[in-house]
Tab-separated table of N, CA and C in Angstrom:
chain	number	residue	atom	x	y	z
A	1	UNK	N	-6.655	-3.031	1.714
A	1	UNK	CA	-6.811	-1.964	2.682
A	1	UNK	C	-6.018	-0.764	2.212
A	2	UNK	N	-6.908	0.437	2.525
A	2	UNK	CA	-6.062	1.667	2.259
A	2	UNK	C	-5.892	2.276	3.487
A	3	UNK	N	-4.825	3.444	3.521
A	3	UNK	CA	-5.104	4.235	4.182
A	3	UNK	C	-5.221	5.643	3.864
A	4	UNK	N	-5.380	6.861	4.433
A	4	UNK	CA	-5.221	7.933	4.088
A	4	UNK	C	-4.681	9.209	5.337
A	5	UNK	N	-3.857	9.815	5.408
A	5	UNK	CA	-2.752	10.656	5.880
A	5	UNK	C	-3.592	11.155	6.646
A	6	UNK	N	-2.825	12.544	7.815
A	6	UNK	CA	-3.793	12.959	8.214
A	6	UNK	C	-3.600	14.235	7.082
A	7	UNK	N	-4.712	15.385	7.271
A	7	UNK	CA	-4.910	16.003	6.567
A	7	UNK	C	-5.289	16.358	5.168
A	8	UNK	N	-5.491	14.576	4.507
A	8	UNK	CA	-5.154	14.663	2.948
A	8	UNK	C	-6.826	13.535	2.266
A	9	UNK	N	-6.852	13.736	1.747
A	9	UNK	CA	-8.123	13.107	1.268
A	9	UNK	C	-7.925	12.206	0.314
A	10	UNK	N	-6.733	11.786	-0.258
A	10	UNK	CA	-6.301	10.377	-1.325
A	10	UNK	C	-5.644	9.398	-0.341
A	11	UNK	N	-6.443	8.447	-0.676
A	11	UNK	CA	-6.105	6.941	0.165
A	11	UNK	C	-5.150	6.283	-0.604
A	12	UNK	N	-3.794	5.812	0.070
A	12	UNK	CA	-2.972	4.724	-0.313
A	12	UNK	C	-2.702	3.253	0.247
A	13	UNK	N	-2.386	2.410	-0.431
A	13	UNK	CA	-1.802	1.293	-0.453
A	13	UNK	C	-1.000	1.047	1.350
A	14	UNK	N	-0.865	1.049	1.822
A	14	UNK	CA	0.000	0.905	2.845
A	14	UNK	C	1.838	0.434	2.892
A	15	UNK	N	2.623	1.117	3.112
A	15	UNK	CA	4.084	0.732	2.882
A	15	UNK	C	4.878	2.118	3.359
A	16	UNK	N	6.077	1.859	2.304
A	16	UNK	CA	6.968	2.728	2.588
A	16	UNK	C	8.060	2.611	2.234
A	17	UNK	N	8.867	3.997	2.420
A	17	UNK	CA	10.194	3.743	1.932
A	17	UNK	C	11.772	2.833	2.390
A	18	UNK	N	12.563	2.179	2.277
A	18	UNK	CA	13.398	1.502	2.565
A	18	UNK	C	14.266	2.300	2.990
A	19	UNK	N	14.896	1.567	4.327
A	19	UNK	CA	16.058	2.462	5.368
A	19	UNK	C	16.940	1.870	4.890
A	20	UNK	N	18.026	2.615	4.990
A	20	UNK	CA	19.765	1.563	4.908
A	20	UNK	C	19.757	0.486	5.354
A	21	UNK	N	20.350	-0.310	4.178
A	21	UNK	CA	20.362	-1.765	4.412
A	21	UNK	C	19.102	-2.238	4.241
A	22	UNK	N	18.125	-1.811	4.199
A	22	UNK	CA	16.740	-2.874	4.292
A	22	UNK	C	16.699	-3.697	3.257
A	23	UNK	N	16.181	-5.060	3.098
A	23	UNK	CA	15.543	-5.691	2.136
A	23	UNK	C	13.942	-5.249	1.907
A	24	UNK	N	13.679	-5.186	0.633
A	24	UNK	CA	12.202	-5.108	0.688
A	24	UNK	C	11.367	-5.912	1.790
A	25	UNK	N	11.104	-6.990	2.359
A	25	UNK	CA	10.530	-7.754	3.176
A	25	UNK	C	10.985	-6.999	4.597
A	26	UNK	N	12.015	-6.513	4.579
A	26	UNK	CA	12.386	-6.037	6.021
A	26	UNK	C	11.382	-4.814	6.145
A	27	UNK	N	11.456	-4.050	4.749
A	27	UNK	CA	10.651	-2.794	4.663
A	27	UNK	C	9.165	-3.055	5.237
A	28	UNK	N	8.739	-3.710	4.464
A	28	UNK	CA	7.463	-4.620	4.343
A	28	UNK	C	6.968	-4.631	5.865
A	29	UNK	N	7.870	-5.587	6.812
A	29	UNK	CA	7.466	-5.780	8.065
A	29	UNK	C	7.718	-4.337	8.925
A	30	UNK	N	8.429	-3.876	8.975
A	30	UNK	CA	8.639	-2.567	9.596
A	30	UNK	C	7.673	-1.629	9.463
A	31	UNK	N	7.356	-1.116	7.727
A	31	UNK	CA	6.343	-0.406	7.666
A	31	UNK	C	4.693	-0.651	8.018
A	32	UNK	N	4.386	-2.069	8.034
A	32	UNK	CA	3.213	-1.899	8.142
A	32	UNK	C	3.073	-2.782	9.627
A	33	UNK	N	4.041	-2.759	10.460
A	33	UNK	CA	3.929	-2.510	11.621
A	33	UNK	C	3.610	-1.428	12.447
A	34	UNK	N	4.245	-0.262	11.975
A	34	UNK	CA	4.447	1.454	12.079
A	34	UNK	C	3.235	2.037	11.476
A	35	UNK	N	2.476	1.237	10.487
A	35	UNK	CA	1.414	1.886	9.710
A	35	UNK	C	0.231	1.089	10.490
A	36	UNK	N	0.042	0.185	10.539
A	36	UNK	CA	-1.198	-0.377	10.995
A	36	UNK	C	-1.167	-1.474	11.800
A	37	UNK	N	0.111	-1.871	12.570
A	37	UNK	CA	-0.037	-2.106	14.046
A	37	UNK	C	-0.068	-3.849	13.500
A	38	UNK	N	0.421	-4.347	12.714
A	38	UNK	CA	0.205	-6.011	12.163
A	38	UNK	C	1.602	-6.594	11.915
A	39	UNK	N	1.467	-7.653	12.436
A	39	UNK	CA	3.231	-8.221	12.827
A	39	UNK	C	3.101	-9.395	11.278
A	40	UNK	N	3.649	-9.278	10.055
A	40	UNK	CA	3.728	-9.374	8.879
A	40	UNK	C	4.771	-10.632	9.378
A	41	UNK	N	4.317	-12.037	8.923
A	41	UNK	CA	5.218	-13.260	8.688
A	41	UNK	C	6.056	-13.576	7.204
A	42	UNK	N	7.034	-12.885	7.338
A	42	UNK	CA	8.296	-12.473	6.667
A	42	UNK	C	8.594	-13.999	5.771
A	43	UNK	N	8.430	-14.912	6.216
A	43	UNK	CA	8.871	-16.064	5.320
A	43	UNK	C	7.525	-16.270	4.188
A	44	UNK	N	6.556	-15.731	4.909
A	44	UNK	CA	4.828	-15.442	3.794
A	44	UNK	C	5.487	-14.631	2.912
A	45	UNK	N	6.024	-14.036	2.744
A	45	UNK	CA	6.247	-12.748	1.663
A	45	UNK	C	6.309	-13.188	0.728
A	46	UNK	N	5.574	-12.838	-0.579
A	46	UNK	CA	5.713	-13.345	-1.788
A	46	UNK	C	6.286	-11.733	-2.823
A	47	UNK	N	6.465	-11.643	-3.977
A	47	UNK	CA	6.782	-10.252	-5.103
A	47	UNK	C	5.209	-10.797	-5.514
A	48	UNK	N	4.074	-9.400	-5.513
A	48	UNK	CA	3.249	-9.757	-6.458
A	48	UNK	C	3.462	-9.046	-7.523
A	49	UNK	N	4.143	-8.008	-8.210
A	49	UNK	CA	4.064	-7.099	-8.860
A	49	UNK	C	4.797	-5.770	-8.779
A	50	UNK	N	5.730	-5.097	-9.647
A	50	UNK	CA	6.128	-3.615	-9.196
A	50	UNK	C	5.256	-2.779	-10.484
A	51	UNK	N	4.619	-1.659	-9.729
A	51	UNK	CA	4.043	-0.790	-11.048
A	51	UNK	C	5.079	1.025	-10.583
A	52	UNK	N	4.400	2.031	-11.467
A	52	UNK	CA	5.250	2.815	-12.035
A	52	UNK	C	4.323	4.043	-12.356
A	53	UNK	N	4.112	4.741	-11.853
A	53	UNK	CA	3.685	6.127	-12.134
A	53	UNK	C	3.505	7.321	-11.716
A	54	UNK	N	2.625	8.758	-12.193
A	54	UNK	CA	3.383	9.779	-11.637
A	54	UNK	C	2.720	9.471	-10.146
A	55	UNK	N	4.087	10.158	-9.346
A	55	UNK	CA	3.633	10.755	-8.091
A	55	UNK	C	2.574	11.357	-7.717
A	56	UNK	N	1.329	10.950	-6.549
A	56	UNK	CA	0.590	11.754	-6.395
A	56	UNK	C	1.225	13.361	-5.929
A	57	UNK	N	0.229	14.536	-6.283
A	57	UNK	CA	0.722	15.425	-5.620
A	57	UNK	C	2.208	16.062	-6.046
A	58	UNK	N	2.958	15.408	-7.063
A	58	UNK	CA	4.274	15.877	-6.956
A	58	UNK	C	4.354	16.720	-8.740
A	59	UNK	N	5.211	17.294	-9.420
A	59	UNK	CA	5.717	17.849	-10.222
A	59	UNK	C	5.252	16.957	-11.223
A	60	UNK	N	4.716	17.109	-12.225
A	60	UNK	CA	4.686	16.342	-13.766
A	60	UNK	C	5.917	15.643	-14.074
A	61	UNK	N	6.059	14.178	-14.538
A	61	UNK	CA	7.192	13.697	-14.359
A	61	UNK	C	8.138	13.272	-13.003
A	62	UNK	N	7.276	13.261	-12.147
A	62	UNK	CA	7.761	12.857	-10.806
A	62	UNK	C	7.132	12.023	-10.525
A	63	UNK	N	7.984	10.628	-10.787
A	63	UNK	CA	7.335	9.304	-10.428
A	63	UNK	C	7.587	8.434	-9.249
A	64	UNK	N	6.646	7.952	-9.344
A	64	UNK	CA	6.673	6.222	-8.020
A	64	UNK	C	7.046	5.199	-8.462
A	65	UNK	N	7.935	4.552	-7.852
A	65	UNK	CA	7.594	3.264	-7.774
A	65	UNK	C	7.518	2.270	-6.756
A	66	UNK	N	6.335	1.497	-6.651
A	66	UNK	CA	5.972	0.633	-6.002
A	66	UNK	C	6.111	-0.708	-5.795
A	67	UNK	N	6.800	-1.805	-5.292
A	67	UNK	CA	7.265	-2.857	-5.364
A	67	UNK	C	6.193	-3.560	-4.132
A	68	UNK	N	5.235	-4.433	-4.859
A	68	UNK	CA	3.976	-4.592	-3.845
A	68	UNK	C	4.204	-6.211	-3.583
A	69	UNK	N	3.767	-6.811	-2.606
A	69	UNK	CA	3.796	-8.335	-1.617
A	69	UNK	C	2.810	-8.151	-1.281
A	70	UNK	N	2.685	-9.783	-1.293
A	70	UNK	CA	1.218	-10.459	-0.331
A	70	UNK	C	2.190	-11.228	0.623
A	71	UNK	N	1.399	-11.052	1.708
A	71	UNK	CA	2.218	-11.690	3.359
A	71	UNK	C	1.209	-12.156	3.935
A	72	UNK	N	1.403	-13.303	4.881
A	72	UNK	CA	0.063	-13.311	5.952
A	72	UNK	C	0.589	-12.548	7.134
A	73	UNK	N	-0.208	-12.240	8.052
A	73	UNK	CA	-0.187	-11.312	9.126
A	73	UNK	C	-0.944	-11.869	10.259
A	74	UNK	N	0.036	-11.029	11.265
A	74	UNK	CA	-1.828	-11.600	12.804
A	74	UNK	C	-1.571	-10.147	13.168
A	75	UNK	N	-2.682	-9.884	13.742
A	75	UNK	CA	-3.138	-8.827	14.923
A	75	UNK	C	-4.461	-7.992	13.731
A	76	UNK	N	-4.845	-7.144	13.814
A	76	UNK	CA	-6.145	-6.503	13.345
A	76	UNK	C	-5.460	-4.850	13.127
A	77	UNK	N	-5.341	-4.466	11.392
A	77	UNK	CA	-5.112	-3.188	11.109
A	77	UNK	C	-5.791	-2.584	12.345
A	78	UNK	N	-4.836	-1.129	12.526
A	78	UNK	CA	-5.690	-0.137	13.122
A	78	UNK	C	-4.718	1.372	12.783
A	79	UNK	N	-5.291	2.018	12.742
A	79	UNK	CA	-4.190	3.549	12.140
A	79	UNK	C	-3.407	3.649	13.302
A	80	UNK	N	-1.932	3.639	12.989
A	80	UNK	CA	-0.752	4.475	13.199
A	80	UNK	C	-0.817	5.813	13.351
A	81	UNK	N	0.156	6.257	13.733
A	81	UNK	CA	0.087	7.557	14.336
A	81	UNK	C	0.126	8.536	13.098
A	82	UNK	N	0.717	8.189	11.844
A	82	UNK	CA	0.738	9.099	10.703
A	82	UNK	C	-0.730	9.111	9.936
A	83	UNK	N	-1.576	7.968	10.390
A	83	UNK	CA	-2.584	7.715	9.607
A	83	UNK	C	-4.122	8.104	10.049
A	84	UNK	N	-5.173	9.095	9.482
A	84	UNK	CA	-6.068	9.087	10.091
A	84	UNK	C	-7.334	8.386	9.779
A	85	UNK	N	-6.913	7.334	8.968
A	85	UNK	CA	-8.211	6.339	8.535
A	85	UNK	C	-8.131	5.702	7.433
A	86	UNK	N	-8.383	4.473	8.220
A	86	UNK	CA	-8.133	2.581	7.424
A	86	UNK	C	-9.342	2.657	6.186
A	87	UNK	N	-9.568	2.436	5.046
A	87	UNK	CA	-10.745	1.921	4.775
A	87	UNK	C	-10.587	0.814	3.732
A	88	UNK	N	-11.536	-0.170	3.280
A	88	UNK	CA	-11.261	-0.820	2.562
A	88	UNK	C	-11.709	-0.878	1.196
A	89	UNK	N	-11.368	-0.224	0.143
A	89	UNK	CA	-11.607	-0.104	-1.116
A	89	UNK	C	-11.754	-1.021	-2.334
A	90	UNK	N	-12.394	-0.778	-3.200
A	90	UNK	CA	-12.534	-1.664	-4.537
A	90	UNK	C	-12.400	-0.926	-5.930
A	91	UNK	N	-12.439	-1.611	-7.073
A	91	UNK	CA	-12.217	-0.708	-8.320
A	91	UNK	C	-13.327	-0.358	-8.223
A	92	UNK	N	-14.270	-0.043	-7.836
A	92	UNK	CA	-15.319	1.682	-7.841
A	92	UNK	C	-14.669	2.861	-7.191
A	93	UNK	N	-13.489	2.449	-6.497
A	93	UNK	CA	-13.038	3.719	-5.219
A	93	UNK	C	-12.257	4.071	-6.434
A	94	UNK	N	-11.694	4.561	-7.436
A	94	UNK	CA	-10.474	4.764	-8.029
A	94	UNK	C	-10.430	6.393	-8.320
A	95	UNK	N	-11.254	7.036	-7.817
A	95	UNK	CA	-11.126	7.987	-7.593
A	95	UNK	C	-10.464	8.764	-6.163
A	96	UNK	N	-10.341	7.361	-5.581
A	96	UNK	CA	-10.250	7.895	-4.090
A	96	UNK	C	-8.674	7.894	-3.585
A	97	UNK	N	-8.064	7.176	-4.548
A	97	UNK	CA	-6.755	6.558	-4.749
A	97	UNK	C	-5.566	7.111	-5.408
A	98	UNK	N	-4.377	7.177	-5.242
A	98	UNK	CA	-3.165	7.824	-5.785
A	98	UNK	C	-3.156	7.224	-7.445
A	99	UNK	N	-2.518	7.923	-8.190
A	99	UNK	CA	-2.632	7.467	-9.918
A	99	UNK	C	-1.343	5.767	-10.107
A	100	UNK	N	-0.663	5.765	-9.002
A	100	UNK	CA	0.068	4.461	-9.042
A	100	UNK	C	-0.942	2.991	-8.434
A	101	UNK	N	-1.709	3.381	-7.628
A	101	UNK	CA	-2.488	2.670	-6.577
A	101	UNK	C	-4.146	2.196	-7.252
A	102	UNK	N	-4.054	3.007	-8.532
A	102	UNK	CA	-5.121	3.136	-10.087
A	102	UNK	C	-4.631	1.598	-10.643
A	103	UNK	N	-3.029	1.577	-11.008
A	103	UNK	CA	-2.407	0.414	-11.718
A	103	UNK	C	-2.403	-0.799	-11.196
A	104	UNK	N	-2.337	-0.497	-9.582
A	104	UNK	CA	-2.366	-2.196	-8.843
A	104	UNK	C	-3.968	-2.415	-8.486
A	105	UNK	N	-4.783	-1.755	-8.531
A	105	UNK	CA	-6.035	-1.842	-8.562
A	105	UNK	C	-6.683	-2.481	-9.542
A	106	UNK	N	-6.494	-2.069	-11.218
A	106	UNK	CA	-6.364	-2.272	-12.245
A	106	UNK	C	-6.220	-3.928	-12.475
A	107	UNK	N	-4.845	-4.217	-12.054
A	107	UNK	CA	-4.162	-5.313	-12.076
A	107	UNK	C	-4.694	-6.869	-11.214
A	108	UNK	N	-5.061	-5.974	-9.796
A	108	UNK	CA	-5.933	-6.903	-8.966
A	108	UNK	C	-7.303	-7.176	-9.479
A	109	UNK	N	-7.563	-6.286	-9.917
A	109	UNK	CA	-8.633	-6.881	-10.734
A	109	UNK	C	-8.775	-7.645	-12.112
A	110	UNK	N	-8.144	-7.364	-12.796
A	110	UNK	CA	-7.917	-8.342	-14.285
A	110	UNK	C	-7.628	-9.682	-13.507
A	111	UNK	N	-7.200	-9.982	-12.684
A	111	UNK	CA	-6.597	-11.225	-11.722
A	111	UNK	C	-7.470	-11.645	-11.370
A	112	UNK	N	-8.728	-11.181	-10.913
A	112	UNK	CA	-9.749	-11.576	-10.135
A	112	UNK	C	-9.642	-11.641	-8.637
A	113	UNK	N	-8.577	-10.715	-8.198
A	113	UNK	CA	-8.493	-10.872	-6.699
A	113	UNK	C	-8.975	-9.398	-6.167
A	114	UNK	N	-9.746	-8.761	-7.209
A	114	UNK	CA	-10.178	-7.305	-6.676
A	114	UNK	C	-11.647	-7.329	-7.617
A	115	UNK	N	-13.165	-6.724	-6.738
A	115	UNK	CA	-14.099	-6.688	-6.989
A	115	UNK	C	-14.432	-5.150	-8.079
């Protein structure tokens, strides 16, 4: 699942940045509670992968990085208040996607867990 901002037309990954003190998994559940309304079972959390590249939108040499998990979840995505639309993408969308969100796309697919 992606989402995309309001105002902005490149769809991302769903997450976010870490508050004081957070563990990644704390991040994990917080943000995509705040992002799409899904109560994330924290002991599910697995590391699938961290990738690395430029920032969408930002200065040449202004990079991301992304530290991505698979979790199970209950309740049904729905956009957050920062978000104006869920959609669900595949490696044909990779145009639609941030240049870091290219690499885990990439990746999910050599894996066979992305179409």
């Amino acid at each position: 699942m992606k989402w995309r901002s309001q105002g902005k037309e490149t769809y991302y990954i769903p997450g976010g940045k870490r508050e004081a003190g957070e563990t990644d998994v704390e991040t994990l559940v917080r943000e995509l509670q705040e992002e799409l309304g899904v109560e994330v079972r924290p002991e599910t959390a697995r590391l699938y992968g961290v990738f690395q590249a430029q920032a969408h939108g930002k200065a040449e040499g202004v990079l991301v990085k992304m530290t991505c998990y698979t979790a199970e979840f209950s309740g049904t995505p729905r956009p957050g208040s920062e978000i104006a639309e869920l959609a669900w993408l595949d490696s044909s969308d990779l145009e639609r996607v941030s240049p870091v969100d290219k690499l885990i796309f990439a990746d999910l697919r050599e894996k066979g867990l992305l179409q």
